[in-house]
Tab-separated table of C-alpha atoms and ligand atoms in Angstrom:
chain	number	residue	atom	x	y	z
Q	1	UNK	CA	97.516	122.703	149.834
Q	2	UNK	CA	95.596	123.831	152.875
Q	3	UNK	CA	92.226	122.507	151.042
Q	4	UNK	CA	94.092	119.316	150.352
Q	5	UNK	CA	95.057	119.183	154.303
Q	6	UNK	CA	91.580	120.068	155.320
Q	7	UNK	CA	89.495	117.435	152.934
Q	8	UNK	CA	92.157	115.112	151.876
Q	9	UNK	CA	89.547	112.178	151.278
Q	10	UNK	CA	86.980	114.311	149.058
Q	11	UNK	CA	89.981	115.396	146.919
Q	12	UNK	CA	91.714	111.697	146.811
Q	13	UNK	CA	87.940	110.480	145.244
Q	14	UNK	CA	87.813	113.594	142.784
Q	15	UNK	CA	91.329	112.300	142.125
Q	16	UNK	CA	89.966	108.506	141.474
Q	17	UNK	CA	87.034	109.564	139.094
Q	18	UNK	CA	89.013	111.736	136.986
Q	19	UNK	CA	92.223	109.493	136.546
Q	20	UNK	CA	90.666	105.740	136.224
Q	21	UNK	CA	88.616	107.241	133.282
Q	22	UNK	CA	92.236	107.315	131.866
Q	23	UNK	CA	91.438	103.131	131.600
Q	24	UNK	CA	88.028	102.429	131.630
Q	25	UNK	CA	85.969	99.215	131.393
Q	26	UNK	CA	83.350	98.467	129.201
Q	27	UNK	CA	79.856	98.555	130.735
Q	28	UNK	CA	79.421	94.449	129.366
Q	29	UNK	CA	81.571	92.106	128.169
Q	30	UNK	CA	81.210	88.869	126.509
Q	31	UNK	CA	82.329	86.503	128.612
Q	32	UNK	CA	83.828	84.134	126.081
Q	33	UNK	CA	85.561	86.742	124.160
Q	34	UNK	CA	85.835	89.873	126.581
Q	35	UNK	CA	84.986	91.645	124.029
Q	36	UNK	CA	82.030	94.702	124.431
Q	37	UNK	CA	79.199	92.664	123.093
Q	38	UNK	CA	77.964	93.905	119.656
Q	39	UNK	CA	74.103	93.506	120.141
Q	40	UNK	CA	73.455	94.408	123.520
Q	41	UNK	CA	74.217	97.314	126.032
Q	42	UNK	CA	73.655	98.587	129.900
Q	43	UNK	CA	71.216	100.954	130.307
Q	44	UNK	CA	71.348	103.235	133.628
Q	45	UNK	CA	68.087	104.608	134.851
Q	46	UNK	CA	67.890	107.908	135.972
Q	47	UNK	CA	67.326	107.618	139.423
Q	48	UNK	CA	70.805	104.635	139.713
Q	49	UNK	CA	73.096	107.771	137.966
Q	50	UNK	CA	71.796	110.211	140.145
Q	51	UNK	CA	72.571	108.060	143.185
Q	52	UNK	CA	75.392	106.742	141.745
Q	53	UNK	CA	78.263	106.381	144.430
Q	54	UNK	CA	75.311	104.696	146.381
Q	55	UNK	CA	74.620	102.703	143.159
Q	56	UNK	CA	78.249	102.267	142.553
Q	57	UNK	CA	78.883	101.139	145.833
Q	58	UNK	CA	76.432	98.841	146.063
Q	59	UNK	CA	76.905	96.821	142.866
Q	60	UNK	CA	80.646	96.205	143.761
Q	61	UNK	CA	80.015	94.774	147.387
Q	62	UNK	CA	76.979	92.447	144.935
Q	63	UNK	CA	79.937	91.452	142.816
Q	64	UNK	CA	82.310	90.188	145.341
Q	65	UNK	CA	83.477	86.278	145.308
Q	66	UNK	CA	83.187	85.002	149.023
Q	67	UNK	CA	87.416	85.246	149.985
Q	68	UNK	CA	87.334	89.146	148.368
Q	69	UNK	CA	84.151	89.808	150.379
Q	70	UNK	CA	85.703	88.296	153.591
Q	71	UNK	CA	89.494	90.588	152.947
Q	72	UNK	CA	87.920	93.519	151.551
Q	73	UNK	CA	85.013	93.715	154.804
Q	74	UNK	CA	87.937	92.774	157.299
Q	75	UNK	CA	90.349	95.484	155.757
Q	76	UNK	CA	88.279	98.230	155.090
Q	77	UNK	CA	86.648	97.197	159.318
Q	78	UNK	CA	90.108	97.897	160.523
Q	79	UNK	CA	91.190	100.756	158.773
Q	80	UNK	CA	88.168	102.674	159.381
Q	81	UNK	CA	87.965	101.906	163.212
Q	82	UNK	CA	91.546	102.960	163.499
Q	83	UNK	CA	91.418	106.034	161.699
Q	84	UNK	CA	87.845	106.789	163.925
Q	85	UNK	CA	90.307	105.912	167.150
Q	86	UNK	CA	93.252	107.858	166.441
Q	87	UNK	CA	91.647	111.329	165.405
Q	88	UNK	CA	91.862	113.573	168.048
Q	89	UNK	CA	88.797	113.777	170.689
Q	90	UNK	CA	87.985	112.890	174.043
Q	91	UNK	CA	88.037	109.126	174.594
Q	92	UNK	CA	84.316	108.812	174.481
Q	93	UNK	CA	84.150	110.427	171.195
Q	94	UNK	CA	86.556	108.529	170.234
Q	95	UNK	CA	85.346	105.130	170.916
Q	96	UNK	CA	81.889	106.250	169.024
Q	97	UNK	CA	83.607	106.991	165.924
Q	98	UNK	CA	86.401	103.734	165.439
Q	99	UNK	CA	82.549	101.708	165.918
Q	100	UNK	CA	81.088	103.918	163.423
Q	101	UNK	CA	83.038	103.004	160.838
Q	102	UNK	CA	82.479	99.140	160.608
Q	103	UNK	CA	79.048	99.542	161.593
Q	104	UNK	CA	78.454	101.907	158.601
Q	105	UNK	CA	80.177	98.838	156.512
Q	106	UNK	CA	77.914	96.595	157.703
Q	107	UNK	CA	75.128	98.479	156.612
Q	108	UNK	CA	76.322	98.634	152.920
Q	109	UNK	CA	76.607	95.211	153.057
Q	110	UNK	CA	73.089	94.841	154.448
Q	111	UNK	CA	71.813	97.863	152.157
Q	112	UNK	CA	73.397	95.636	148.982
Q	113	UNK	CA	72.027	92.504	150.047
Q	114	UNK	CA	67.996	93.816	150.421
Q	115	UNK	CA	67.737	97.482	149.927
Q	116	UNK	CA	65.357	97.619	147.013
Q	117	UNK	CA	66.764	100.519	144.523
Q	118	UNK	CA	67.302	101.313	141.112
Q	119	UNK	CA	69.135	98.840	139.284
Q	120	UNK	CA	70.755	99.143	135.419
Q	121	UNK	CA	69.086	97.075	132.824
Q	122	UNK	CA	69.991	95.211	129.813
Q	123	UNK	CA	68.728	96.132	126.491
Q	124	UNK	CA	69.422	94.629	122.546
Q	125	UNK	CA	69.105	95.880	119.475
Q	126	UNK	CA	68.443	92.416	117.793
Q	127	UNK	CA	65.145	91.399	118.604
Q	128	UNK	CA	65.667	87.889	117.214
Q	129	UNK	CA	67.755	87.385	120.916
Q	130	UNK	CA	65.518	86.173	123.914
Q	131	UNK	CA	67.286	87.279	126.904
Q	132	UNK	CA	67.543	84.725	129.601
Q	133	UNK	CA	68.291	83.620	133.055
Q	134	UNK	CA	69.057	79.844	133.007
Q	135	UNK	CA	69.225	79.364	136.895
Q	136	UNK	CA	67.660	81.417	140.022
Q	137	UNK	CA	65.538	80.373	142.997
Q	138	UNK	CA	62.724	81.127	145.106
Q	139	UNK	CA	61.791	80.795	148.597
Q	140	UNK	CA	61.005	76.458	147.998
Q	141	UNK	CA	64.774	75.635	148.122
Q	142	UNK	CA	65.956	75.510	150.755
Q	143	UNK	CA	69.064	78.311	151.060
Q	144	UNK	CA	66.488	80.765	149.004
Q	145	UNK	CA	65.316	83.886	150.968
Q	146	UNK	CA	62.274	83.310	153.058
Q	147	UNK	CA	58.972	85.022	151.483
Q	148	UNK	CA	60.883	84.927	147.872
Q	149	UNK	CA	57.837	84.166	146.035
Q	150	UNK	CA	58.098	83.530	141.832
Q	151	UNK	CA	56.418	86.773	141.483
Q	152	UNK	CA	59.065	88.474	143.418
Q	153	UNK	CA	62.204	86.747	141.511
Q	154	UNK	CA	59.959	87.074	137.723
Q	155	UNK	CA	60.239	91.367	139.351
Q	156	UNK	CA	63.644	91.023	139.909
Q	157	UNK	CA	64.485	89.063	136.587
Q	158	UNK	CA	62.139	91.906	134.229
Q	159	UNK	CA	63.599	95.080	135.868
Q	160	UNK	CA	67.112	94.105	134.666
Q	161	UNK	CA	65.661	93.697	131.443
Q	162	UNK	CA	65.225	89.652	131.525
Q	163	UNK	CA	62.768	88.245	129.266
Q	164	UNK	CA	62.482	84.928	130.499
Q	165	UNK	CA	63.999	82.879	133.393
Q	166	UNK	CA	64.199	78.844	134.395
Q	167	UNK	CA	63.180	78.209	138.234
Q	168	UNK	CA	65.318	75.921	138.877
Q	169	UNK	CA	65.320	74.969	142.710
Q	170	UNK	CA	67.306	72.678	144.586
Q	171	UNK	CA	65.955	68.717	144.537
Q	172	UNK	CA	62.278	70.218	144.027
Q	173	UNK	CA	60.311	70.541	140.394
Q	174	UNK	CA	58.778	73.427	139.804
Q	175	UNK	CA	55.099	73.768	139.300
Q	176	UNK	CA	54.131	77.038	139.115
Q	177	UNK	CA	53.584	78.947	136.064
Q	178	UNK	CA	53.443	82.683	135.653
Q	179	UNK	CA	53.486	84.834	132.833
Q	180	UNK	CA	53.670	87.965	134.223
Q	181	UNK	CA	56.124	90.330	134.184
Q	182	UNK	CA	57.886	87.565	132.423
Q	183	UNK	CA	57.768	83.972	132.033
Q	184	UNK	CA	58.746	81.479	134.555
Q	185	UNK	CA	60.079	78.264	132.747
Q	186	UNK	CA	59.714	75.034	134.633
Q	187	UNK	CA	63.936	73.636	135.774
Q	188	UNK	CA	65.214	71.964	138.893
Q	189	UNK	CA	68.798	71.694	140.153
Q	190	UNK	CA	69.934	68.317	141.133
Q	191	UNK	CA	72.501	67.506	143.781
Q	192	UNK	CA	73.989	64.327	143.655
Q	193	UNK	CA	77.558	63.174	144.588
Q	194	UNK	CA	78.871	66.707	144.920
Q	195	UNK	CA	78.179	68.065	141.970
Q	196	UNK	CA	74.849	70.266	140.721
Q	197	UNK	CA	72.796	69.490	137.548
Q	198	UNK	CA	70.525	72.458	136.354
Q	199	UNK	CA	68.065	70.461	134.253
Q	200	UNK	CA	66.010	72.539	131.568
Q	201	UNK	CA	62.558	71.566	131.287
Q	202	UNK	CA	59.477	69.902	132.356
Q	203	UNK	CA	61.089	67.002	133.787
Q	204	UNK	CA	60.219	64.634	136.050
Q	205	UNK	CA	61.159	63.676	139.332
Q	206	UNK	CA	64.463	61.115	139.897
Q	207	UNK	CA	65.919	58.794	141.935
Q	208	UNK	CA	69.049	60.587	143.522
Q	209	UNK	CA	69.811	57.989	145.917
Q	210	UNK	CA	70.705	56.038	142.947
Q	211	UNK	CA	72.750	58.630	140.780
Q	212	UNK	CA	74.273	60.232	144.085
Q	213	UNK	CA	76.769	56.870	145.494
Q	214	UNK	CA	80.054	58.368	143.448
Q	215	UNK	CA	80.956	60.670	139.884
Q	216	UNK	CA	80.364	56.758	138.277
Q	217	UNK	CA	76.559	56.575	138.991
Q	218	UNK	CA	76.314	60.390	138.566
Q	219	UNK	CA	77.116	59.338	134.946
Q	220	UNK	CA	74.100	57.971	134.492
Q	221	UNK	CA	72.125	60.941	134.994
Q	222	UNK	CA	72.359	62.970	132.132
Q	223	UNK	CA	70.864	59.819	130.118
Q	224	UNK	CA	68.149	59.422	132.568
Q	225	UNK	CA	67.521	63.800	131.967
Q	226	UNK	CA	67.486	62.883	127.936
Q	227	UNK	CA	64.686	60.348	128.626
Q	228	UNK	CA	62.794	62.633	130.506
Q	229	UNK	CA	63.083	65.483	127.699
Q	230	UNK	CA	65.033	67.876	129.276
Q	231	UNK	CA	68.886	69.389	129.046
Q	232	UNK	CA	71.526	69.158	131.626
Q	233	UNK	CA	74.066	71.652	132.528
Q	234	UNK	CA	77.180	71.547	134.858
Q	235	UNK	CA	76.752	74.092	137.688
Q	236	UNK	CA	79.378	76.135	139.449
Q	237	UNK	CA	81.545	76.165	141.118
Q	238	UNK	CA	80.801	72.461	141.883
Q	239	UNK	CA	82.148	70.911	138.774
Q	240	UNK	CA	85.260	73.587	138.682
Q	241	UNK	CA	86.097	72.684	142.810
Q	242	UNK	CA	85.155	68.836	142.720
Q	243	UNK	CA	84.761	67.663	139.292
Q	244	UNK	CA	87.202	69.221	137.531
Q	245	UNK	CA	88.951	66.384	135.963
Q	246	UNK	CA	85.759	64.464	135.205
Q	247	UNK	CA	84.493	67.328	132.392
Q	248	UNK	CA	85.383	64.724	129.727
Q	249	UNK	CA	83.830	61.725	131.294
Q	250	UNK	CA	80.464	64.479	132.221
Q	251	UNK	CA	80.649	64.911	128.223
Q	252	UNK	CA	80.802	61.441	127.101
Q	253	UNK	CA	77.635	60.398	129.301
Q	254	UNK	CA	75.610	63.188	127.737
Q	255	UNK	CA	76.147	66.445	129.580
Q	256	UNK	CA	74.425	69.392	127.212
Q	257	UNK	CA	76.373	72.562	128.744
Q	258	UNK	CA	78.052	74.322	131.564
Q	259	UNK	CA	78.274	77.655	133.412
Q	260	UNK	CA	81.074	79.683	132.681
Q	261	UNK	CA	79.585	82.259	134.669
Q	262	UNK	CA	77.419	82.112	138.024
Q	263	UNK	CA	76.606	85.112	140.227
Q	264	UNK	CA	77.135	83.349	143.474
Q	265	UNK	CA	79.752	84.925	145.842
Q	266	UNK	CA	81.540	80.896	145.957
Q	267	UNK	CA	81.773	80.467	142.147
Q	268	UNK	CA	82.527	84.372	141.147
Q	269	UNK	CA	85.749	83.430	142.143
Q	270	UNK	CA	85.612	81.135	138.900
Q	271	UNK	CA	89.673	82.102	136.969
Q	272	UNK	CA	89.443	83.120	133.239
Q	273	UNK	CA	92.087	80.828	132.322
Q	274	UNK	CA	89.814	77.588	133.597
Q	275	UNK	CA	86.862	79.544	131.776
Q	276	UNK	CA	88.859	79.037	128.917
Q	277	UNK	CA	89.817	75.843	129.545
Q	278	UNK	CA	85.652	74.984	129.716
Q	279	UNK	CA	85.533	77.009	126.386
Q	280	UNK	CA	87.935	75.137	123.995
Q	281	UNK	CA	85.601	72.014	125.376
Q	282	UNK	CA	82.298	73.115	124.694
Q	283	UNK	CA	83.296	75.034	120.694
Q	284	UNK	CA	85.339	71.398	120.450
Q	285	UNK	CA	82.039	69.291	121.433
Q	286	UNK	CA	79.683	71.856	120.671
Q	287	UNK	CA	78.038	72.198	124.282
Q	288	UNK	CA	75.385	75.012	125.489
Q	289	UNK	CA	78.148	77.672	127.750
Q	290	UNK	CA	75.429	79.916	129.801
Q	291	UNK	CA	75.378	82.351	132.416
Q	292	UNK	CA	73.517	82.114	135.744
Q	293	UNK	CA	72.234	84.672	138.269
Q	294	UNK	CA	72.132	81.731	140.516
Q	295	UNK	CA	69.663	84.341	142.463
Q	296	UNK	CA	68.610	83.256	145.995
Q	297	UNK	CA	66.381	86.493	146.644
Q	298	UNK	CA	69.451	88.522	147.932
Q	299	UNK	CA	70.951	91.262	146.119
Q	300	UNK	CA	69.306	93.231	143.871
Q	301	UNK	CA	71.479	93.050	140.711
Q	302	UNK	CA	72.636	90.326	138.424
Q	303	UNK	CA	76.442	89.755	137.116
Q	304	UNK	CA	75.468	88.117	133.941
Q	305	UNK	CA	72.374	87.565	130.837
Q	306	UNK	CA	72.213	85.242	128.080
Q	307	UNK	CA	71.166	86.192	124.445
Q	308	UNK	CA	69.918	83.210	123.296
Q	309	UNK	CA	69.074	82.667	119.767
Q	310	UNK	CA	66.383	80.612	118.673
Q	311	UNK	CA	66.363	77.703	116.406
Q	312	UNK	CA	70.029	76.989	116.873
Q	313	UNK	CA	71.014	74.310	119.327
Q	314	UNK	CA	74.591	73.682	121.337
Q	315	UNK	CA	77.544	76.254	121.333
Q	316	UNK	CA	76.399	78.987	118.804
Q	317	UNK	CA	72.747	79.064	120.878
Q	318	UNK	CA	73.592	81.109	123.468
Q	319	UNK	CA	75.538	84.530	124.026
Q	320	UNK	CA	77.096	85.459	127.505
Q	321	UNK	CA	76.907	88.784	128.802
Q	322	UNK	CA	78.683	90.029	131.944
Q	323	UNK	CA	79.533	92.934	133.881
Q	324	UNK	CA	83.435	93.183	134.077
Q	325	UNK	CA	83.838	93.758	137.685
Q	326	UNK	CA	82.232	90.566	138.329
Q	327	UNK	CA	84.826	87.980	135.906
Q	328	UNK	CA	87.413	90.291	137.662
Q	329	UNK	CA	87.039	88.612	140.855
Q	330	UNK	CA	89.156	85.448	139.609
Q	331	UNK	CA	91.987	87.618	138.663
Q	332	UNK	CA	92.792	88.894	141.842
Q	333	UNK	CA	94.002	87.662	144.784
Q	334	UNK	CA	91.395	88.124	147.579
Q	335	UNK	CA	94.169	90.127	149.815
Q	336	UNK	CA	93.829	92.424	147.173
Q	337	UNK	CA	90.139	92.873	147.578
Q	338	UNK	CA	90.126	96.283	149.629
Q	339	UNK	CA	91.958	98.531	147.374
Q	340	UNK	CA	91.009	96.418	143.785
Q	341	UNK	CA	87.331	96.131	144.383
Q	342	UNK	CA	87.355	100.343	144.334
Q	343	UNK	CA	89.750	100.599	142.047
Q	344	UNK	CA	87.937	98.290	139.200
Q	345	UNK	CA	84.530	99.835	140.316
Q	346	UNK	CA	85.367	103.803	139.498
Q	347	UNK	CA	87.348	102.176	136.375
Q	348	UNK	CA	84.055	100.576	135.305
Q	349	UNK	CA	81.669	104.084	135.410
Q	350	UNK	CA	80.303	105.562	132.702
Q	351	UNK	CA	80.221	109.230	131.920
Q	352	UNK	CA	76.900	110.306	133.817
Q	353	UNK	CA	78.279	108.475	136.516
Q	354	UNK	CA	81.080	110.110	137.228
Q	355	UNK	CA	79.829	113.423	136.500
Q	356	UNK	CA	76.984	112.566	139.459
Q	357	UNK	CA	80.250	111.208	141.789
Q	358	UNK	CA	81.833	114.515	140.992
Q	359	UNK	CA	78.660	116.476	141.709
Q	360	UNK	CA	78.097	114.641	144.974
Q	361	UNK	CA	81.894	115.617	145.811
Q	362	UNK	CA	81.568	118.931	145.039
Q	363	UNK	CA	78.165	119.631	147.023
Q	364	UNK	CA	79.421	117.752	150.368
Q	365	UNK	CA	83.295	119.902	150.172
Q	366	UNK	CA	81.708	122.864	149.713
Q	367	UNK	CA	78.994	122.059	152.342
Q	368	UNK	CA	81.949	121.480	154.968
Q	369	UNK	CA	84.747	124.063	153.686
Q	370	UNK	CA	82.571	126.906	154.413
Q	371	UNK	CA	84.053	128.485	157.152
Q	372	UNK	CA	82.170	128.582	160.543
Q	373	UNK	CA	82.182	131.105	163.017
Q	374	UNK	CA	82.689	129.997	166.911
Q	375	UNK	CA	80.205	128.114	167.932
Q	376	UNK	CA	78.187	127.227	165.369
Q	377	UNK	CA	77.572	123.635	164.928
Q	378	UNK	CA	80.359	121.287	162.869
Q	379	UNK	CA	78.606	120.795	159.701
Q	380	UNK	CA	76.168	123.238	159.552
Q	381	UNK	CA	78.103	126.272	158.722
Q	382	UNK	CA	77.310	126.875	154.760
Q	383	UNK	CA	73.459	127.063	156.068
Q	384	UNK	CA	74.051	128.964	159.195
Q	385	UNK	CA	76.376	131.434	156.905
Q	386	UNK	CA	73.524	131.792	154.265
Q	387	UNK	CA	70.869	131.907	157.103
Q	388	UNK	CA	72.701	135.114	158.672
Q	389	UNK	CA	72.216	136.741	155.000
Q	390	UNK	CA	68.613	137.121	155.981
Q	391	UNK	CA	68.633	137.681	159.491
Q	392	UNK	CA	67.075	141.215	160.438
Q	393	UNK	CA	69.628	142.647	162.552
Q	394	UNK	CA	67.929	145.472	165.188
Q	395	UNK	CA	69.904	148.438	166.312
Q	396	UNK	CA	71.691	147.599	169.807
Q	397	UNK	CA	70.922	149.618	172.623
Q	398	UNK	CA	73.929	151.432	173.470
Q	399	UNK	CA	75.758	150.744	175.719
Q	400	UNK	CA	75.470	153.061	179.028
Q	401	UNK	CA	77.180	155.610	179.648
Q	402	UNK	CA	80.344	155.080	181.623
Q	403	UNK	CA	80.947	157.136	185.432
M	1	LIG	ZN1	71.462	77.289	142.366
């Protein structure tokens, strides 16, 4: 009880990664059945479990849709100032702790956005799959991270176990081709009339002025993508916020496929009943469904892969593969963010991982419940107890004699 008094947050996290492994989640899911896939699985390097509540941490503040990013950072801001302001200590103390807190947040976020780090990797057992990114971007569109060269996003794509990934910037073909560490294939992602088109292939340039007016002469498009030899697919979460009730009219003029998937904090948001929805479509009409890390040079993990399989063509063609804390993020409310977010991320570690969380706990509570003597400084007293072991300790001169 007195421990529990003393360290109440170290033993409410032991708590966490002992009981949500009462109800895990898989490490990938297929995100048209939610099933574990069959042929493919996450593998965690070394140095990710050993850092894992850094890892941990990291990934789900990567895998947060924009509203749960904006709750969960305003939440967690205020709770930790106020519990920095109302522990006992002189004002100034005081102050510097309730800043602490959200500056410390701020730092995650920063530290999940760019700090480069061990990240988990996809791997399959059928070697007939190509695994795929269908849509990322480099520093030549516009919103993409400045200095994000191809090299950098083919680095990013082949650590997570990609084997190949479109380039698909925004209104700009892509010219460049590199083969190393993977291959870059040539895409471009059309805007016009509030909607995106990732188009796959060498295509050509086109007119958006005149497929842009209204959803009408968007229409025309997806011909005009056939006669230049490449596919189109639907991007989100344009067609899901704006187009939604033009899917059928997008399939009748030719659309090849859609996203049910896309890593982007505005479409992770994306509700698994509307993912349905875009599923009975696409088996109906036989469509391409992909995934897309819709990577801008931030963040240094993806949410989804595709297995494609070759020789096959529309809805059979192409597997999705997700990481369940992402498609969470349309099942909750964004409220809910602060306590959900957590809750789904210790639900979703594997064994190593929480055997590294429960090291970590261990080494910092026994670290601080060491007792200290008076005056030794807060923190320090497991080293200064075990430094004392050693000290020589010379005979006092006694003490003189009294009158
Ligand atoms: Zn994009």
């Amino acid at each position: 009880m007195n421990l529990f008094r003393r360290h109440p947050l170290a033993l409410v996290l032991l708590a966490l990664v002992v009981v949500s492994a009462v109800d895990p989640l898989p490490a990938l899911v297929d995100a048209a059945t939610g099933a574990p896939p069959a042929d493919a699985d996450l593998s965690r390097p070394l140095g990710y479990v050993v850092a894992a509540p850094f890892s941990d941490v990291l990934d789900a503040l990567t895998f947060l849709s924009l509203d749960r990013a904006r709750a969960l950072l305003a939440v967690w801001a205020v709770a930790l100032a106020a519990w920095g302001a109302l522990r006992p200590a002189p004002p100034r103390r005081r102050a510097a702790r309730a800043l602490l807190g959200p500056v410390a947040l701020l730092a995650l976020g920063g530290a999940a956005a760019t700090l480069p780090r061990s990240v988990p990797r996809l791997v399959t057992s059928d070697s007939a799959l190509t695994v795929i990114d269908y849509h990322a971007h480099t520093s030549a569109s516009h919103d993409g991270r400045r200095g994000w060269t191809a090299l950098d996003l083919a680095r990013w794509h082949a650590a997570q176990g990609f084997e190949a990934s479109y380039v698909t910037e925004h209104n700009v073909l892509f010219d460049q081709r590199g083969q190393q560490p993977i291959p870059l294939l040539p895409g471009v992602e059309w805007s016009v009339a509030g909607q995106h088109i990732v188009a796959l292939a060498d295509t050509l340039p086109v007119d958006r002025g005149r497929f842009g007016r209204d959803t009408r002469s968007l229409l025309g498009l997806f011909g005009e993508l056939h006669r230049h030899g490449a596919l189109s697919i639907a991007s989100l979460p344009e067609y899901w916020r704006a187009h939604w009730d033009d899917l059928d009219e997008f399939v009748a003029a030719g659309l090849d496929g859609l996203e049910i998937v896309n890593c982007a904090p505005k479409a992770l948001g994306f509700p698994a009943a509307r993912r349905g929805q875009v599923l009975a479509l696409a088996a109906a009409r036989d469509l391409l469904v992909v995934g897309a890390s819709d990577n801008h040079g931030w963040g240094k993990v993806t949410c989804v892969w595709n297995l494609a399989v070759s020789g096959v063509r529309g809805y059979r063609s192409n597997q999705v593969v997700a990481r369940p804390l992402a498609l969470a993020q349309g099942e909750w409310l964004p409220w809910t963010a602060a306590y959900t977010q957590p809750w789904l991320m210790f639900r979703g570690l594997s064994w190593s991982e929480r055997c590294s969380w429960i090291t970590w706990i261990l080494v910092v509570l026994i670290y601080r419940a060491v007792p200290r003597r008076a005056g030794d400084a807060a923190g320090l007293g497991i080293l200064a107890r075990s430094l004392e072991v050693f000290k020589l300790r010379w005979p006092r001169k006694p003490a003189p004699p009294g009158p």
